[in-house]
Tab-separated table of C-alpha atoms in Angstrom:
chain	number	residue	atom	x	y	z
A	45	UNK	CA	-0.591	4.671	-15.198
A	46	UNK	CA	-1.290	8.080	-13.675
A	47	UNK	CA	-2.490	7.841	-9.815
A	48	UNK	CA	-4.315	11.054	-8.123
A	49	UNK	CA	-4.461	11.169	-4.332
A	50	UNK	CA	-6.674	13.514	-2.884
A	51	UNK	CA	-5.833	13.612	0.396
A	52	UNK	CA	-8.702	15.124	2.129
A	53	UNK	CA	-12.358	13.410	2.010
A	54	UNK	CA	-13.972	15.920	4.210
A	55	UNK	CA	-12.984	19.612	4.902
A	56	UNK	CA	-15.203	21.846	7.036
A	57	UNK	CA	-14.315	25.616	7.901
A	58	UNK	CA	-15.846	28.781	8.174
A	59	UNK	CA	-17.523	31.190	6.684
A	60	UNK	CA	-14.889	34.258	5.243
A	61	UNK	CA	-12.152	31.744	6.684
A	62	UNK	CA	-9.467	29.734	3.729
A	63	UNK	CA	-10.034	26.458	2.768
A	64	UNK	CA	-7.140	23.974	1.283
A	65	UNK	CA	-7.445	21.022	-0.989
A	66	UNK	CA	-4.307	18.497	-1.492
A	67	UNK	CA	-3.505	16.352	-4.206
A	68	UNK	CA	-0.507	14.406	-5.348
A	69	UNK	CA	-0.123	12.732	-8.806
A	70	UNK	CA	2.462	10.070	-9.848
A	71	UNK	CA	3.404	10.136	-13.337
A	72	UNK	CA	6.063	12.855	-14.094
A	73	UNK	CA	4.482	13.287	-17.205
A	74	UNK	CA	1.159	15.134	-16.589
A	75	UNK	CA	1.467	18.186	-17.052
A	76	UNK	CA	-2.241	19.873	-16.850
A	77	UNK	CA	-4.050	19.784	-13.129
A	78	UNK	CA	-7.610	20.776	-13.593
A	79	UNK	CA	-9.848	21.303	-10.579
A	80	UNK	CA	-13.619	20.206	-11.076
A	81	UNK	CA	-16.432	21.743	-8.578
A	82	UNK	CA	-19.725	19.333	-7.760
A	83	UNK	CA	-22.527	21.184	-5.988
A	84	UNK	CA	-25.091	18.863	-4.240
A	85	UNK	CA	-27.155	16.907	-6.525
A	86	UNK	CA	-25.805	18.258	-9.585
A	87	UNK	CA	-23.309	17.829	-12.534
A	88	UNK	CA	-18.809	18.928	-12.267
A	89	UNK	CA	-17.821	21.715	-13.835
A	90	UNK	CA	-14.668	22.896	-14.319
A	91	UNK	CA	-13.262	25.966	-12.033
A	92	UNK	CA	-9.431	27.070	-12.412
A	93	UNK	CA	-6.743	24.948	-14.198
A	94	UNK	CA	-2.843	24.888	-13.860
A	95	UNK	CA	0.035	23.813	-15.923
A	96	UNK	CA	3.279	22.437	-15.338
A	97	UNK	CA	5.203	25.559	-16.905
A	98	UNK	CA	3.524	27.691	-14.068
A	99	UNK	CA	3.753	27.346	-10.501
A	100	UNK	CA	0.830	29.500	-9.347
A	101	UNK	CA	-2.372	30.686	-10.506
A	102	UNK	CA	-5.225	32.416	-9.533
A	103	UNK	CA	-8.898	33.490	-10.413
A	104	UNK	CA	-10.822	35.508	-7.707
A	105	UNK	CA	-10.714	33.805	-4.853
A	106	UNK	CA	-9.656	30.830	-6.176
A	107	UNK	CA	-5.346	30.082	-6.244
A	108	UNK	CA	-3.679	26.742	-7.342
A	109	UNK	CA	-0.247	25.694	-6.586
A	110	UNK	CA	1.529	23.210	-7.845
A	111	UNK	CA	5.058	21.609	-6.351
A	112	UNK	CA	6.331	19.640	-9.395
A	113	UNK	CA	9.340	18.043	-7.203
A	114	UNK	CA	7.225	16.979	-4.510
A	115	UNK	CA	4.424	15.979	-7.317
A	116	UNK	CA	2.123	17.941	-5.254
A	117	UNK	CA	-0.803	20.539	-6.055
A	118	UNK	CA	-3.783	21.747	-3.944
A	119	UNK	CA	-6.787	24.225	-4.209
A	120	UNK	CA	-6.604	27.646	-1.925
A	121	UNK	CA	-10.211	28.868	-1.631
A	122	UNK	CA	-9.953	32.343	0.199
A	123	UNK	CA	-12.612	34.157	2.202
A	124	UNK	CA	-14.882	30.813	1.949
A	125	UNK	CA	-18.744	31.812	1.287
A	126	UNK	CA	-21.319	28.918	1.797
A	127	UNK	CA	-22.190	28.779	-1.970
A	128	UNK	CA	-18.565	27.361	-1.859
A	129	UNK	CA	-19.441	24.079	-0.355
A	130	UNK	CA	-19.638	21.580	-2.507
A	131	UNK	CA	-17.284	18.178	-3.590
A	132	UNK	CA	-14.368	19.094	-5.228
A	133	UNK	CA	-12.465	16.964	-7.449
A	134	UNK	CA	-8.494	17.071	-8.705
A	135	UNK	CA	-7.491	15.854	-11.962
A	136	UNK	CA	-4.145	15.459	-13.887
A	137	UNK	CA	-3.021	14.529	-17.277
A	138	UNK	CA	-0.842	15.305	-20.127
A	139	UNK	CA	-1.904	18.404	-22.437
A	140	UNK	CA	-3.383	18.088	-25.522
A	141	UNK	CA	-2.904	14.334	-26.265
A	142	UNK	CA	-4.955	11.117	-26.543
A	143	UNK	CA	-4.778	10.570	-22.693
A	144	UNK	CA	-7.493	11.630	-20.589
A	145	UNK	CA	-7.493	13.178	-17.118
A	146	UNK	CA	-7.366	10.819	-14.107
A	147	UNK	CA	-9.419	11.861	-11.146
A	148	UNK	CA	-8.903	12.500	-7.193
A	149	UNK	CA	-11.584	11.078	-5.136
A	150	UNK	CA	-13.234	13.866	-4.088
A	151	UNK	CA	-13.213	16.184	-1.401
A	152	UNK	CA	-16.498	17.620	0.152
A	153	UNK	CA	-16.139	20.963	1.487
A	154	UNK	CA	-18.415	22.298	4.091
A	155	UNK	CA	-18.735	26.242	4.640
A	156	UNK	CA	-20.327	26.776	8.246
A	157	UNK	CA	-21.809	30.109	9.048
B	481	UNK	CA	-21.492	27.653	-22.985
B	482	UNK	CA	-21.154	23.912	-24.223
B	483	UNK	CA	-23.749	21.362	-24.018
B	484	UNK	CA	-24.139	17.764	-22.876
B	485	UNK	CA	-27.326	15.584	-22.297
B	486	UNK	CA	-27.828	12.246	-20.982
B	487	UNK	CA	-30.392	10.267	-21.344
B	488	UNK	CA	-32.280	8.628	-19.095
B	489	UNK	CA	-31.503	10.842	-16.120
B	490	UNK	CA	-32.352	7.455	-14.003
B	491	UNK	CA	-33.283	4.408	-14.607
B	492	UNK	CA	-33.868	1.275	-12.395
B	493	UNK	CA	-32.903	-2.280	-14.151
B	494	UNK	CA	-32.453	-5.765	-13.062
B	495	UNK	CA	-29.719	-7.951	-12.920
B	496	UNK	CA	-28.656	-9.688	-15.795
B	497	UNK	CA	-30.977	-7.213	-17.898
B	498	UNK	CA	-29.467	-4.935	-20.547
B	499	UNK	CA	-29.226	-1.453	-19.603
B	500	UNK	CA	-27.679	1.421	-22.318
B	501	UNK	CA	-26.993	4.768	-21.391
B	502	UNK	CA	-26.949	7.416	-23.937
B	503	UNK	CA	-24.994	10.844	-24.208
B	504	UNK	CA	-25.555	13.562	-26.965
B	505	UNK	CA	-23.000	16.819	-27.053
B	506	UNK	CA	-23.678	19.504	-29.306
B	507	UNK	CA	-20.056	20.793	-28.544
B	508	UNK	CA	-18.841	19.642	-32.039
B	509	UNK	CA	-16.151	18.455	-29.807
B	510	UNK	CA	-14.336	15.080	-30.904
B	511	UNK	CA	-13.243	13.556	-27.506
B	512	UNK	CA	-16.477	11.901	-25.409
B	513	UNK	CA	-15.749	9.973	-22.286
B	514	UNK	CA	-18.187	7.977	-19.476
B	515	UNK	CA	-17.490	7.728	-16.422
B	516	UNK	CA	-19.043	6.487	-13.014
B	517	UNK	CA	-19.039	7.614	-9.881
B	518	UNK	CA	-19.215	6.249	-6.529
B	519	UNK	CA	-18.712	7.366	-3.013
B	520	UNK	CA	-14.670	6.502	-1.896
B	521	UNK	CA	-13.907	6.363	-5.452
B	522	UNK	CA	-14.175	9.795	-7.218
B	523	UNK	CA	-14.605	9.318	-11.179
B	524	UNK	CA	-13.522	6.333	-12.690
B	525	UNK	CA	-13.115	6.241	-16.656
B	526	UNK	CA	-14.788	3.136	-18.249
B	527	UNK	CA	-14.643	4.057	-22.016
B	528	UNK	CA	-13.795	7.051	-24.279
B	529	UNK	CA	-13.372	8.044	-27.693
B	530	UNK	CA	-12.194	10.629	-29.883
B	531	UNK	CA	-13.588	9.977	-33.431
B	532	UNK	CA	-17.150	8.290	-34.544
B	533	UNK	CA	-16.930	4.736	-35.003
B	534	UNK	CA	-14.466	4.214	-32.402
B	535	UNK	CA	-14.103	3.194	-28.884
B	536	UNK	CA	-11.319	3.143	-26.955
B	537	UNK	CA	-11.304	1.219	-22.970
B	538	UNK	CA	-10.243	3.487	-19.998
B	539	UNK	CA	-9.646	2.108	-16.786
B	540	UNK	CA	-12.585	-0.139	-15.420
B	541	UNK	CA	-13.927	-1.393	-19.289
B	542	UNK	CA	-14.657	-4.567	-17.601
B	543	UNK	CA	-18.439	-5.260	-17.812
B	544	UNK	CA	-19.335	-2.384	-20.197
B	545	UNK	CA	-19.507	-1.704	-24.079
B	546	UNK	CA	-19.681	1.646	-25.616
B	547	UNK	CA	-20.959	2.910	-28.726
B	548	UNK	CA	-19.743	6.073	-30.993
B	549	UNK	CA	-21.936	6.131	-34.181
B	550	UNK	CA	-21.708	9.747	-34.967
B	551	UNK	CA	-19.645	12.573	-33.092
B	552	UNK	CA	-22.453	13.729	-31.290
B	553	UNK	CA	-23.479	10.518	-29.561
B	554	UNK	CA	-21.907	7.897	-27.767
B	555	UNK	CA	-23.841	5.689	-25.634
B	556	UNK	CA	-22.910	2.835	-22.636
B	557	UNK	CA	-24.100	-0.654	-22.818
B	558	UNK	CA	-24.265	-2.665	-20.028
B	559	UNK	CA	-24.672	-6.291	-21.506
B	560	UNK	CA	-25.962	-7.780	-18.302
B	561	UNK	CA	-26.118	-5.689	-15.023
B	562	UNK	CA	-24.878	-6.695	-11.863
B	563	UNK	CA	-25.321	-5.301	-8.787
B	564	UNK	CA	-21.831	-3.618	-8.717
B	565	UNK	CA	-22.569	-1.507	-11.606
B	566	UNK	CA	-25.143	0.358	-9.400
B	567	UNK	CA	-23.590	3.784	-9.825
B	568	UNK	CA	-23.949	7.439	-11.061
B	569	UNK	CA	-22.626	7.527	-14.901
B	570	UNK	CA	-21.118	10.687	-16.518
B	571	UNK	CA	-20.873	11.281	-19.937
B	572	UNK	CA	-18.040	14.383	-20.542
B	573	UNK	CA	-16.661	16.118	-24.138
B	574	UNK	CA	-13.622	17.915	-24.704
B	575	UNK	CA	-12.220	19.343	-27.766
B	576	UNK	CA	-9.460	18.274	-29.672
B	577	UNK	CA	-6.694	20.892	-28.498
B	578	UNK	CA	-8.671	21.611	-25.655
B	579	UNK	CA	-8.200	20.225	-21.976
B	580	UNK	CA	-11.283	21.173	-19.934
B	581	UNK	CA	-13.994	18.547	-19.814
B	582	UNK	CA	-17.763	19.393	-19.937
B	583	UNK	CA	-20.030	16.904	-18.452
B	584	UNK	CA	-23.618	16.102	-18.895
B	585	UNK	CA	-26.395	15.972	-16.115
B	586	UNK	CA	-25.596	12.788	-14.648
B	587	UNK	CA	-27.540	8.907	-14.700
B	588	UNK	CA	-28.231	7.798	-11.749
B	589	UNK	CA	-28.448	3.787	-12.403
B	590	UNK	CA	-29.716	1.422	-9.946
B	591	UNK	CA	-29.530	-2.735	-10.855
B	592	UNK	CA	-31.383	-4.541	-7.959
């Protein structure tokens, strides 16, 4: 089955500097990467998505990129704030079917002043 | 903005005791999944389903039951804890069509 690698456990950087997230993914089917956000003590929530037929997207600060030969996609935070920290998970899957998402271990990002 | 609820939001249980989790969406969305969480180990899946009355295993079943009696609920049962199953459990919901995942609150179970 599906494997996601996220390859950072702890990122720290600062304030109004960019943070990057990397995962990989091993089945050459999945073709939807969600990113999940999970501030301290609470619930995930989604944040941006990406799918295979795209190789970029962005919402406000937030860009995704995804390498489909390498199996690679990561999480570009841009001019980091400190309600950014948080753990942030990868996922990947196949759209719209009967699977479910498989899950990165997490990586906490800390946003120093 | 969609809506799951777990209930309870923490509970301490023994070992060998039974111990359900329950999870109630008012999404009207078809797909429910749990999860648990642990530090080194992100979110694994341990049962989902996508229509009442069916359960379907996910990746770590082993240990756990689950229960889908209507579409809005669909609860955990943990037969007889163990100490490993000391964990934080999600419940999540997604619609059929849909790909993002809303989660509830979070139980935080401990089995000493």
């Amino acid at each position: 089955g599906e494997k996601v690698e996220q390859h950072e456990s702890t990122l720290s950087v600062r304030e109004g500097d960019s943070a990057v997230i990397n995962c990989t993914y091993t089945d050459t089917a999945s073709s939807y990467f969600p990113w999940y956000k999970q501030e301290a003590g609470k619930s995930l929530h989604f944040v941006i998505d990406i799918r295979s037929n795209v190789d970029r997207k962005q919402s406000q600060r937030l860009i995704v990129l995804l390498d489909k030969k390498a199996k690679r996609f990561s999480l570009h935070i841009t001019a980091t704030q400190p309600e950014d920290s948080a753990i942030y998970f990868c996922a990947a899957s196949m759209t719209n079917s009967g699977t479910y998402q498989r899950f990165g271990t997490g990586t906490k990002l800390q946003v120093v002043p | 903005e969609a809506a799951v609820t777990q209930s309870p939001r923490s509970k301490v249980a023994v070992t060998g005791g039974k111990v359900t989790l329950s999870c109630h969406q008012t999404n009207n969305h078809d797909y429910m999944y749990w999860y648990r969480q642990d530090t080194g180990h992100g979110l694994r899946l341990i049962h989902y389903s996508y229509v009442a009355d069916s359960t379907e295993k996910g990746d770590i079943p082993d240990g756990y039951k689950a229960s889908r009696p209507s579409q809005e609920n669909f609860s955990l049962i943990l037969e007889l804890a163990s100490l490993s199953q000391t964990a934080v459990y999600f419940c999540a919901s997604r619609g059929t069509g849909q790909d993002t995942q809303y989660f509830g609150p979070g139980t935080r179970l401990l089995v000493l």
